[in-house]
Tab-separated table of C-alpha atoms and ligand atoms in Angstrom:
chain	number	residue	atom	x	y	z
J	1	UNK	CA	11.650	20.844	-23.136
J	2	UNK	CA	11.828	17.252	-22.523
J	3	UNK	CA	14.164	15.631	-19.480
J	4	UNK	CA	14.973	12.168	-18.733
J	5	UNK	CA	14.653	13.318	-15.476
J	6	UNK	CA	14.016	16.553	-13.715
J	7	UNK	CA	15.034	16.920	-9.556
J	8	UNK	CA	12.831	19.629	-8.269
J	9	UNK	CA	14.607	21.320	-4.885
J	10	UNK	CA	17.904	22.758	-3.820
J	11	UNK	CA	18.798	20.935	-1.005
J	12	UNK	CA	21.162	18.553	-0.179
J	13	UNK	CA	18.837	15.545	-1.194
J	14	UNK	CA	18.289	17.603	-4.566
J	15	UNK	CA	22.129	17.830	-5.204
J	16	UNK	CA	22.858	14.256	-4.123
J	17	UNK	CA	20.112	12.962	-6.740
J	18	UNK	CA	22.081	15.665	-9.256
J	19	UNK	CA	25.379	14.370	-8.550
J	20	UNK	CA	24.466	10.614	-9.006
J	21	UNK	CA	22.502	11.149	-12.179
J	22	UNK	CA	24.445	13.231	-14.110
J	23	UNK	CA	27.210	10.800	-13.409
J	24	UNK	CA	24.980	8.059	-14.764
J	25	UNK	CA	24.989	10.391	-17.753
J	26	UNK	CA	21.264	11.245	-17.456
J	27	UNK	CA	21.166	14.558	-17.516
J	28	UNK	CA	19.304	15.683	-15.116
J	29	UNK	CA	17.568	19.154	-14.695
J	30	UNK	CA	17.450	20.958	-11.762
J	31	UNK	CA	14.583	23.690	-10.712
J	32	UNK	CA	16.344	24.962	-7.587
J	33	UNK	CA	13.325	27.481	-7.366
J	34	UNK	CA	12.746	30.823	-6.779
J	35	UNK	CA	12.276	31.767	-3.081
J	36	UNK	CA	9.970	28.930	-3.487
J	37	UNK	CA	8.145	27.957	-0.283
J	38	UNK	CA	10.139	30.707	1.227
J	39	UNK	CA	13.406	29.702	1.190
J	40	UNK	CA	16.433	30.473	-0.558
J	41	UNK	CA	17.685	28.229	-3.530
J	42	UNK	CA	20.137	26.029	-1.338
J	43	UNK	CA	17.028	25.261	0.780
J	44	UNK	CA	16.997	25.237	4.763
J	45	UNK	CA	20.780	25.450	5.398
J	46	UNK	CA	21.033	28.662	3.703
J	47	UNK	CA	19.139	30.139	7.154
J	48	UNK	CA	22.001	28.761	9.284
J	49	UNK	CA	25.144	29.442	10.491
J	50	UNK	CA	27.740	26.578	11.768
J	51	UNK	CA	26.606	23.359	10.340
J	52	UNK	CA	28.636	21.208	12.769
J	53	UNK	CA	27.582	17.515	12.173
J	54	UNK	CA	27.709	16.737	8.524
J	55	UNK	CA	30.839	14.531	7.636
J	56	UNK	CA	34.122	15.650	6.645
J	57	UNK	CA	33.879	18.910	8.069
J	58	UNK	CA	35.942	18.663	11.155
J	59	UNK	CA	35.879	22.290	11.810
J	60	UNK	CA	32.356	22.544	11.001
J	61	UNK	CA	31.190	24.453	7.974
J	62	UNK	CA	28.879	27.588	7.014
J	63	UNK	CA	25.594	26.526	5.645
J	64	UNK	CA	25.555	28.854	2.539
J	65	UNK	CA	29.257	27.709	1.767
J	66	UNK	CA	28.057	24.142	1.989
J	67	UNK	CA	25.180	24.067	-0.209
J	68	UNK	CA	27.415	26.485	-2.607
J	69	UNK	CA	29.813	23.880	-3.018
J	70	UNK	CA	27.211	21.363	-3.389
J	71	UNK	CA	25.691	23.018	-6.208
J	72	UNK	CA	28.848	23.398	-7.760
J	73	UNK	CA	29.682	19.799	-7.379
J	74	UNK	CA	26.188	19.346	-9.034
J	75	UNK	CA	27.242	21.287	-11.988
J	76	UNK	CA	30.273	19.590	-12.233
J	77	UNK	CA	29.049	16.454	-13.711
J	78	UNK	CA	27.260	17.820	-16.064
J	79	UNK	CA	23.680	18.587	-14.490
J	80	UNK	CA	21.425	21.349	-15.640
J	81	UNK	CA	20.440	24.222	-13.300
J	82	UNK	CA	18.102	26.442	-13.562
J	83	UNK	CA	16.650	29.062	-10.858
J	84	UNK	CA	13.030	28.888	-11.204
J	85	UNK	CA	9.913	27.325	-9.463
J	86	UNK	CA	8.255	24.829	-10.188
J	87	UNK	CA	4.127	26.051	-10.299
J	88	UNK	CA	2.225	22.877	-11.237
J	89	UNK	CA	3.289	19.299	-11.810
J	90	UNK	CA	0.804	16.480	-13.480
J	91	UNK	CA	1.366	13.051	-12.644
J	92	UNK	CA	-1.584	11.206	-14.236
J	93	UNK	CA	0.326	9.780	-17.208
J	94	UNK	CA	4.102	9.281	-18.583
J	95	UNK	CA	5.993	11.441	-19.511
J	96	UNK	CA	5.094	13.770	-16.502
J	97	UNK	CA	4.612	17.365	-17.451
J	98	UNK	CA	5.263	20.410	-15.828
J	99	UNK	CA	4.883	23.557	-15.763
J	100	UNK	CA	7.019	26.855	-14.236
J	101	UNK	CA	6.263	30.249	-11.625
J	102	UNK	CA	4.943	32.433	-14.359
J	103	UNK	CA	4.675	30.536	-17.508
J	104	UNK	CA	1.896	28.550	-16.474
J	105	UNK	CA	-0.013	29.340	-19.690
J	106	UNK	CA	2.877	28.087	-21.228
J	107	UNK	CA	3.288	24.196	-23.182
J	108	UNK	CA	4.030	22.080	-20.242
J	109	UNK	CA	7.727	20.631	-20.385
J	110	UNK	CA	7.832	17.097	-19.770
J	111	UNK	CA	10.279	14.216	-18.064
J	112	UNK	CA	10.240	10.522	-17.836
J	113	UNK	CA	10.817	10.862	-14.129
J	114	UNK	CA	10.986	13.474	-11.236
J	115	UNK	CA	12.845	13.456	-7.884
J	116	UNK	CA	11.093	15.427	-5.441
J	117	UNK	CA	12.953	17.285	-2.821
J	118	UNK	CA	11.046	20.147	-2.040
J	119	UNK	CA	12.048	20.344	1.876
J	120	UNK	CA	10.106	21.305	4.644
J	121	UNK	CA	9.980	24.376	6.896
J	122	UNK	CA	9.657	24.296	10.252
J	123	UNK	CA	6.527	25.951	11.749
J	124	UNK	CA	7.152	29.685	13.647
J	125	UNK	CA	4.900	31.363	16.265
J	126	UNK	CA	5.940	34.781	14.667
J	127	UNK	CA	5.978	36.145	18.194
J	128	UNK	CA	7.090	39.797	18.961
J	129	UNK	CA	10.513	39.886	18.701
J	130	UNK	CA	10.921	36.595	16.831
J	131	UNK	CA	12.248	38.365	13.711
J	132	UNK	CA	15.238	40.541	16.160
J	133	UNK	CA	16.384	37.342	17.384
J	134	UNK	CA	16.167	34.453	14.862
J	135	UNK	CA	19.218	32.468	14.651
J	136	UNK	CA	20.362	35.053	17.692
J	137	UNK	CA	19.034	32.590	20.612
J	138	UNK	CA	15.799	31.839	18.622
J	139	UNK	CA	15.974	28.068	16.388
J	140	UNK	CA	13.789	25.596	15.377
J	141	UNK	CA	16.515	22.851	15.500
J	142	UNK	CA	17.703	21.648	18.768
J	143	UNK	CA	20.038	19.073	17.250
J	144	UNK	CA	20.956	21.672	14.749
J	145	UNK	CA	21.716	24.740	16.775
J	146	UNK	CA	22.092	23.446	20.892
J	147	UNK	CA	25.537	23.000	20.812
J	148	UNK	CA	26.451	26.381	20.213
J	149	UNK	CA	28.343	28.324	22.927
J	150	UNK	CA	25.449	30.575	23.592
J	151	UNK	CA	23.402	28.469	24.785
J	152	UNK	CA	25.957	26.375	27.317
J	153	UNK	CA	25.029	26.248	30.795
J	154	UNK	CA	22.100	28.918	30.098
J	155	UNK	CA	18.572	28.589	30.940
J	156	UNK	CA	16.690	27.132	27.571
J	157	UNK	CA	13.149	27.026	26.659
J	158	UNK	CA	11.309	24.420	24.189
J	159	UNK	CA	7.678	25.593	22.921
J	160	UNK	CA	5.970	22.458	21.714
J	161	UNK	CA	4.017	18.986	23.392
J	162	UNK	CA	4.894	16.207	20.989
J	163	UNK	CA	7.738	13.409	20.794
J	164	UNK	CA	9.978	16.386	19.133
J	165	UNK	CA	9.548	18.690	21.665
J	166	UNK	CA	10.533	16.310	24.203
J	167	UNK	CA	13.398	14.916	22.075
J	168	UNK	CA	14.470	18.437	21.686
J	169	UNK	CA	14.388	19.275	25.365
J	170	UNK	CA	16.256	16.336	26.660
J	171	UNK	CA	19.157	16.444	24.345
J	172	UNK	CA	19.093	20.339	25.394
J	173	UNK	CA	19.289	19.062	29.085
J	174	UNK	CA	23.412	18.427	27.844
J	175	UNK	CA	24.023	22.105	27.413
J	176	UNK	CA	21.397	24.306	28.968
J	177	UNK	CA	21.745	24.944	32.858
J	178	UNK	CA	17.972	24.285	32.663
J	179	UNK	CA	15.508	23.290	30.075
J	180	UNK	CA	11.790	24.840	30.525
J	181	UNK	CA	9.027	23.271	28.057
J	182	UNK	CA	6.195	25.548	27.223
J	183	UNK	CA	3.104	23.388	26.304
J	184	UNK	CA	-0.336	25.064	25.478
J	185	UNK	CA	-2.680	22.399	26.949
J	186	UNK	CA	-2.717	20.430	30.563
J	187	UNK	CA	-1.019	17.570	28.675
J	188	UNK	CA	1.985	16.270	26.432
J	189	UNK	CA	0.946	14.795	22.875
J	190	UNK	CA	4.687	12.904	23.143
J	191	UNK	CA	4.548	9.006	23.383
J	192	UNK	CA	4.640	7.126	26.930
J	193	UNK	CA	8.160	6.970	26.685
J	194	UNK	CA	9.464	10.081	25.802
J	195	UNK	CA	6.586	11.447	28.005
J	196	UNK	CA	8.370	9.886	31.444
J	197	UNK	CA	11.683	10.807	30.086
J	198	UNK	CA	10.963	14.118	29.770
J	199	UNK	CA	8.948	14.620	33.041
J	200	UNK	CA	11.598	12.795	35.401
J	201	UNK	CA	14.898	14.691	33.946
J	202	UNK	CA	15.960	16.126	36.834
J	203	UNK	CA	17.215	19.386	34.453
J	204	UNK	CA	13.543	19.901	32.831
J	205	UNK	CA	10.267	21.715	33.999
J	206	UNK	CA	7.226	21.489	31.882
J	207	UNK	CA	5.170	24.425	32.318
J	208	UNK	CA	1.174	23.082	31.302
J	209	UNK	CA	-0.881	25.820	30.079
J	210	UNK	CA	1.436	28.377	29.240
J	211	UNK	CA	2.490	30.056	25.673
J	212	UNK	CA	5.423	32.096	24.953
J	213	UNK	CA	3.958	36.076	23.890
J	214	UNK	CA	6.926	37.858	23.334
J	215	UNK	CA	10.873	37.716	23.349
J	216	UNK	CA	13.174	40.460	24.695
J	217	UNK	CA	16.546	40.861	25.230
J	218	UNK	CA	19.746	42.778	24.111
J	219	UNK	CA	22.139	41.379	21.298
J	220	UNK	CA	20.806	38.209	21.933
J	221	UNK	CA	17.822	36.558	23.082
J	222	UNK	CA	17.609	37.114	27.115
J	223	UNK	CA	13.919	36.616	28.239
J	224	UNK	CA	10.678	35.457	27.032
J	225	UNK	CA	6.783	37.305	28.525
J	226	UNK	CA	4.739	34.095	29.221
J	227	UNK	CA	1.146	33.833	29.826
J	228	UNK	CA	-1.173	31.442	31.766
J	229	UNK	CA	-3.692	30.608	29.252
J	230	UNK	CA	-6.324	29.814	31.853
J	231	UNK	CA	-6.336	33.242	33.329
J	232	UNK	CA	-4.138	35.836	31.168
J	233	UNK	CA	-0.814	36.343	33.504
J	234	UNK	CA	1.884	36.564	32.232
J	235	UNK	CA	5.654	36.976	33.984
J	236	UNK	CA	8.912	36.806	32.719
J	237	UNK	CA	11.013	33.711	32.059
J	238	UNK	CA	14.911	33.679	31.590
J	239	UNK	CA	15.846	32.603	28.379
J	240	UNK	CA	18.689	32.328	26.014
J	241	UNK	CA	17.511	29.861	23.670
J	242	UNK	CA	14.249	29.260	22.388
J	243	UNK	CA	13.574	26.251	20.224
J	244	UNK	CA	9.949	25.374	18.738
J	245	UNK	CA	9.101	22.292	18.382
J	246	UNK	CA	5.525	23.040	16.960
J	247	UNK	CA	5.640	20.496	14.019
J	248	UNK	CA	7.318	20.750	10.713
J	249	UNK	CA	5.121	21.817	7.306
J	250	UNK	CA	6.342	19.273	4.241
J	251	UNK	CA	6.064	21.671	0.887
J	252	UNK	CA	3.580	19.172	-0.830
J	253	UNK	CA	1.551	21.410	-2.467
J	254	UNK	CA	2.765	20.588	-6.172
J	255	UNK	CA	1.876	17.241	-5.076
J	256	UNK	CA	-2.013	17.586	-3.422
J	257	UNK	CA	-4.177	14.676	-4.622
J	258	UNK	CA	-1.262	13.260	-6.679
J	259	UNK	CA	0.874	11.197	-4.547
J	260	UNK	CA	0.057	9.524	-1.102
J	261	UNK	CA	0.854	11.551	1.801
J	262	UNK	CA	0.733	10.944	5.521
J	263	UNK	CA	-1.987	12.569	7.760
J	264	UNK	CA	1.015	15.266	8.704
J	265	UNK	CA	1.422	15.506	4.724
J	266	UNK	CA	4.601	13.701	4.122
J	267	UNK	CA	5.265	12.108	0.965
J	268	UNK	CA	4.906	8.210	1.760
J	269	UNK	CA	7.973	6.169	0.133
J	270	UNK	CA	7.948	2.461	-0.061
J	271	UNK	CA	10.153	1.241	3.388
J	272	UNK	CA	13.603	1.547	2.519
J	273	UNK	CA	13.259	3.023	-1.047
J	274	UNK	CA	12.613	6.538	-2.503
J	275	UNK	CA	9.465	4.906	-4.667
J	276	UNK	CA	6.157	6.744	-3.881
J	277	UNK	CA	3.193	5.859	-5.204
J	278	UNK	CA	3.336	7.011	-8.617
J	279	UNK	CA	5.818	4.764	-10.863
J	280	UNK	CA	8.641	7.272	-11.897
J	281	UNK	CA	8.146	9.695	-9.016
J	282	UNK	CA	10.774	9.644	-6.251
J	283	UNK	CA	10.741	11.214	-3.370
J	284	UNK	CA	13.846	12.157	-0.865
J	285	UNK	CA	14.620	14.735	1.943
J	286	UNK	CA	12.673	16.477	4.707
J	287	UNK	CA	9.648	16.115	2.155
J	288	UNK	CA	9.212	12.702	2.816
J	289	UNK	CA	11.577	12.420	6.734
J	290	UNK	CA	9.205	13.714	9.469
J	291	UNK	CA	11.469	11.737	11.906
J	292	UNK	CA	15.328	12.994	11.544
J	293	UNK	CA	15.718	15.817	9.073
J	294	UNK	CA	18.959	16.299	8.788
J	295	UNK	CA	21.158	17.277	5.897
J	296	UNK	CA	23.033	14.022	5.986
J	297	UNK	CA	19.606	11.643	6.240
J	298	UNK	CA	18.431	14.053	3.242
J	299	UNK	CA	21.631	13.846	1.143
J	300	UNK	CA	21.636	10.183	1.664
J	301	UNK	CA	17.794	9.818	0.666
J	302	UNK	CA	18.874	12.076	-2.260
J	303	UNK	CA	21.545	9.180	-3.512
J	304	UNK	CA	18.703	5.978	-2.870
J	305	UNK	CA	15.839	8.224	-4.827
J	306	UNK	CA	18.725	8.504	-8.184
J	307	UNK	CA	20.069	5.294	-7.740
J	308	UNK	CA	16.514	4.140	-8.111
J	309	UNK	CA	15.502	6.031	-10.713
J	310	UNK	CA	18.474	5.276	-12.857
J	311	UNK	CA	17.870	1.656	-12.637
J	312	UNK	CA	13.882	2.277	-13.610
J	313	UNK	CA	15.024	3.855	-16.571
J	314	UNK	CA	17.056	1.922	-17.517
J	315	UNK	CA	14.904	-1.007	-17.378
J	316	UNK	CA	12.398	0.629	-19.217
J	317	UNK	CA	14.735	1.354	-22.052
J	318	UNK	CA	15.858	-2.597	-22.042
J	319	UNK	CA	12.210	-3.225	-22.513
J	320	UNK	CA	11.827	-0.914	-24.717
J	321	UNK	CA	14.318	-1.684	-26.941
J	322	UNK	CA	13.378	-5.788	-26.136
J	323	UNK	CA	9.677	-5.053	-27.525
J	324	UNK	CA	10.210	-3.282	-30.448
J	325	UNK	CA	10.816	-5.563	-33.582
J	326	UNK	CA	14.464	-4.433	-34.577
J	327	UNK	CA	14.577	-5.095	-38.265
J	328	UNK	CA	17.624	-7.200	-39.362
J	329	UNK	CA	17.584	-7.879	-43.334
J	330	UNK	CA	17.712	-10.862	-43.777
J	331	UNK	CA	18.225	-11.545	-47.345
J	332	UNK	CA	18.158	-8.640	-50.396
J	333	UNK	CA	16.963	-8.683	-53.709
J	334	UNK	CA	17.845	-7.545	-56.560
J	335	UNK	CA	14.532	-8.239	-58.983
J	336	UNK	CA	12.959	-5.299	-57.140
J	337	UNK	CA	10.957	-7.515	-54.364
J	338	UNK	CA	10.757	-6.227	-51.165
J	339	UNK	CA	13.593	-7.030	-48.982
J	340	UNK	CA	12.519	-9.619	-45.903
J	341	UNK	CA	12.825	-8.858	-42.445
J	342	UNK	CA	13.154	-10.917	-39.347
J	343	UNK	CA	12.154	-9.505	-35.677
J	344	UNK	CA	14.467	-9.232	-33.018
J	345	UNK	CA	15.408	-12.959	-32.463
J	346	UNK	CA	15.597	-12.126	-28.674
J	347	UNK	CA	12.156	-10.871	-28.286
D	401	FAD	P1	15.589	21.702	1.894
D	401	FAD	O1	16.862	22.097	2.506
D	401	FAD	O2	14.341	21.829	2.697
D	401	FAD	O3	15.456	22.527	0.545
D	401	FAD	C1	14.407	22.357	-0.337
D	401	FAD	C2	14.551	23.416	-1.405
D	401	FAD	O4	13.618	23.153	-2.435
D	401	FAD	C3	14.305	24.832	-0.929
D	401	FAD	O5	15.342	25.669	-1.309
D	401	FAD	C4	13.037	25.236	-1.645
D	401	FAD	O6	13.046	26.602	-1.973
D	401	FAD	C5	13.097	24.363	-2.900
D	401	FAD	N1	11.785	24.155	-3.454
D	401	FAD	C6	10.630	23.895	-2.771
D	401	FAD	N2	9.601	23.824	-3.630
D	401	FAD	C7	10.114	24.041	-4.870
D	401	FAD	C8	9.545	24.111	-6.164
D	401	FAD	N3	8.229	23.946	-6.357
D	401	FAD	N4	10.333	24.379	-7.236
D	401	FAD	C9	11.677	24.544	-7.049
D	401	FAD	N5	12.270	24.505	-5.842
D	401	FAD	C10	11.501	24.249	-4.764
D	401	FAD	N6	20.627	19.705	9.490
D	401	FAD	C11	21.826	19.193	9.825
D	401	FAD	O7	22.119	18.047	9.491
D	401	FAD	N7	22.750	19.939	10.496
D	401	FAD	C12	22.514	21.234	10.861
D	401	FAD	O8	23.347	21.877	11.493
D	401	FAD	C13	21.256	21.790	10.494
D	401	FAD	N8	20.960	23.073	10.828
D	401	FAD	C14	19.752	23.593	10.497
D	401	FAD	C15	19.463	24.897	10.863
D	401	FAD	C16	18.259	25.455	10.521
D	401	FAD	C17	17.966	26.883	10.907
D	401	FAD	C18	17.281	24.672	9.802
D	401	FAD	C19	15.956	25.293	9.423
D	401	FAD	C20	17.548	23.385	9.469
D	401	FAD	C21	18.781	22.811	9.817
D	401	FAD	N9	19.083	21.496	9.500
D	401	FAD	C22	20.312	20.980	9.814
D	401	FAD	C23	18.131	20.622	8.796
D	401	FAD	C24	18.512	20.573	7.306
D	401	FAD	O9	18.664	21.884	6.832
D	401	FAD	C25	17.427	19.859	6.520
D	401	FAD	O10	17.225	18.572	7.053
D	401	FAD	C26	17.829	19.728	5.057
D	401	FAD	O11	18.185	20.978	4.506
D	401	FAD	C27	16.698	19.141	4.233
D	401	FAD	O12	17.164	19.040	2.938
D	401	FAD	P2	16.204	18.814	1.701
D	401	FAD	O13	17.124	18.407	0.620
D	401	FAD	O14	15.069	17.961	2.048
D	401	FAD	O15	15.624	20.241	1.284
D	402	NAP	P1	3.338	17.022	16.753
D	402	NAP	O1	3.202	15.653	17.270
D	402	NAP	O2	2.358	17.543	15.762
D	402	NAP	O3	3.347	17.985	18.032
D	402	NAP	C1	3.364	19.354	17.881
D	402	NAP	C2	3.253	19.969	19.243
D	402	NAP	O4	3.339	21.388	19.087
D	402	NAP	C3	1.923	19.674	19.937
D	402	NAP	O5	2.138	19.514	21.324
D	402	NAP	C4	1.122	20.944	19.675
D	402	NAP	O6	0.236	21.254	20.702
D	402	NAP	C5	2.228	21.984	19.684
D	402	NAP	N1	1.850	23.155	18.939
D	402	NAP	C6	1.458	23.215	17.636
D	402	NAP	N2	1.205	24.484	17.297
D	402	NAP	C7	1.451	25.235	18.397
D	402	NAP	C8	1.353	26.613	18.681
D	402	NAP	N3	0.963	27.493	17.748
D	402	NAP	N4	1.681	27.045	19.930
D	402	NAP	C9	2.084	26.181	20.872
D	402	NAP	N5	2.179	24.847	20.689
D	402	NAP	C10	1.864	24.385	19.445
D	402	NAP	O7	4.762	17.285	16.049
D	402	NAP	P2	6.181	16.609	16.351
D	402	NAP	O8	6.429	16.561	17.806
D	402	NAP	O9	7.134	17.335	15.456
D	402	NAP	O10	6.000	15.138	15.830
D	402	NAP	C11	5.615	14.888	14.463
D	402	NAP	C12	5.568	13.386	14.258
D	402	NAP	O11	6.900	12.834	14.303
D	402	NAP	C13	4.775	12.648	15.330
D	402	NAP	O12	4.139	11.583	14.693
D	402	NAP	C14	5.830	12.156	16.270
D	402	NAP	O13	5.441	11.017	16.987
D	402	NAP	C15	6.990	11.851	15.325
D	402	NAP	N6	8.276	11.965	16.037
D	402	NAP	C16	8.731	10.863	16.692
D	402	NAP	C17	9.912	10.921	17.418
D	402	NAP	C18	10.376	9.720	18.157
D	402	NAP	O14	9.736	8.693	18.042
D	402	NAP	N7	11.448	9.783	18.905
D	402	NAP	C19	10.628	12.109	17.485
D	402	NAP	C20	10.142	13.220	16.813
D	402	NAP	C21	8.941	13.151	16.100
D	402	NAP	P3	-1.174	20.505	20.872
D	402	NAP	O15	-0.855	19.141	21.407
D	402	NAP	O16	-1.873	21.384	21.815
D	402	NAP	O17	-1.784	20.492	19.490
């Protein structure tokens, strides 16, 4: 099969790029994958409950219900989906090719250009317990999750030493009755700033040293077992929320050795565009956002990375079309000489 373009992801960036394409009439097919990387087709909001900050849901909105409608809304205008992986991707030449989960013995399928959306997941400790109370006073989204009334005026706990940790734990400090930060070493890995911040909040208390080793509690997440790492004790902490902030894992691996990446792995877009370093190649969501990763940055990332790509093709068609010699007869005979031909006069 042969796309003009092909959006790899399920996500809101995925769905965004969808939307706008297959309005520009390109359309656009959609691998929403398979489980792939983990997660559901719908991506990372299909593991949440009350999505509370993404516009023109005053009342807030289910995750699942969201990205149904946005797949809908995808399908709407036209745009092609189908519910498979995608297992290998070549970028070396035009048109890209591709292959899918299971078929990869198969003839590649091709496309002029790809949107990449593959998301991210957040990294988990897996700690005893984790699984009982995921999404039940365990998150790896602050900003996603730490306004919900469970957590108000309760004692909260961030695992994690970097500038998201700390970010995490402040904005925490508005609902939690205290915010604890677990950090493995003697020292934060967060910036100058966000280190002072963190360490002077009056409602925080970074515990050096320490790692989370198990979580307890009834219907919901109640207590965590800590543990010195310097000499093995370990003693309860209070806890109804616990948020790791341990560093986010971009699903690049279709990518490896193709496009540019960060030293964290993200895909690297031009400033301000969705261009990466492959011509034709877009990327937009979490997979190239280590900074905000939210569904609204995504979605909007998802609209630039279309937008683009619907103006690169269509330039390349324009020059196209300008470099080919369009034939115009000119003048026909009848005495059985060839017919003459002028080139395009506008080339
Ligand atoms: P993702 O949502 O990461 O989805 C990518 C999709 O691509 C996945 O379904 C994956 O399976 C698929 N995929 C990956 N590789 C392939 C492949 N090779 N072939 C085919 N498909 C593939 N943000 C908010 O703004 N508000 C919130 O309330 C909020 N709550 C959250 C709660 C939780 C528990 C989590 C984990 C995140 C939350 N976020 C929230 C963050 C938000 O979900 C992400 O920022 C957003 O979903 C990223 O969108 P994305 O389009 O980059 O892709
Ligand atoms: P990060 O800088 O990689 O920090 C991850 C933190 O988690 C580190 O303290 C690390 O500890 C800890 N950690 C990792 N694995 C762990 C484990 N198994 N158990 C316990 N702790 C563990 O990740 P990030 O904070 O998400 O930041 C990513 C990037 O985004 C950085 O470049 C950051 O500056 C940037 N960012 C910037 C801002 C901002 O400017 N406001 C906000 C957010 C993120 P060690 O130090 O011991 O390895």
């Amino acid at each position: 099969m042969h796309s003009r373009v092909v959006i790899i992801g399920s996500g809101p960036a995925a769905h965004t790029a969808a939307v706008y394409l297959a309005r520009a009439e390109l359309k656009p097919v959609l691998y929403e994958g398979m489980l792939a990387n983990g997660i559901a087709a719908g991506g990372q909001l299909t593991t949440t409950t009350d999505v509370e900050n993404y516009p023109g849901f005053p009342k807030g909105i289910m995750g699942q219900e969201l990205m149904d409608a946005m797949r809908e809304q995808s399908i709407r205008f036209g745009t092609e989906i189908i519910t498979q992986t995608v297992a290998k991707l070549d970028l070396s030449a035009r048109p890209f090719k591709y292959w899918l989960e299971w078929a990869e013995d198969a003839a590649p399928h091709t496309a002029d250009a790809i949107v990449l959306a593959t998301g991210a997941s957040a990294k988990r400790l897996h700690l005893p317990g984790e699984e009982t109370y995921w999404q039940a006073g365990i998150s790896a989204c602050a900003v996603c999750d730490g306004a919900v009334p469970i957590f108000r005026n309760k004692p909260l706990v961030v695992i994690g030493g970097g500038d998201s940790a700390a970010e995490e734990a402040l904005f925490l400090t508005k609902y939690g009755s205290k915010v604890t930060v677990l950090v493995r070493k003697g020292k934060l890995r967060a910036s100058t700033i966000m280190t002072k911040r963190l360490l002077n909040h009056p409602k925080v208390e970074v515990l050096f040293h320490t790692r989370a080793v198990e979580a307890k509690g009834g219907k919901l997440l109640e207590k965590l077992i800590i543990e010195d790492v310097r000499d093995g004790e370990q003693r309860e902490l209070e806890a109804n929320g616990l948020f790791y902030a341990i560093g986010h894992e971009p699903a690049t691996a279709l990518v490896k050795g193709q496009l540019d990446v960060d030293e964290d792995g993200y895909v690297i877009t031009v400033p301000g565009t969705a261009e990466t370093s492959v011509r034709g190649v877009f990327a937009a969501g979490d997979v190239q956002d280590k900074r905000y990763r939210q569904a609204i940055t995504s979605a909007g990332s998802g609209c630039m990375a279309a937008l683009e790509c619907e103006r690169l093709l269509a330039e390349e068609e324009e020059s196209e079309t300008d470099a080919k010699p369009i034939m115009v007869e000119v003048k026909k005979e009848s005495n059985g000489v060839a017919p003459e031909y002028k080139s395009n006069p506008l080339v």
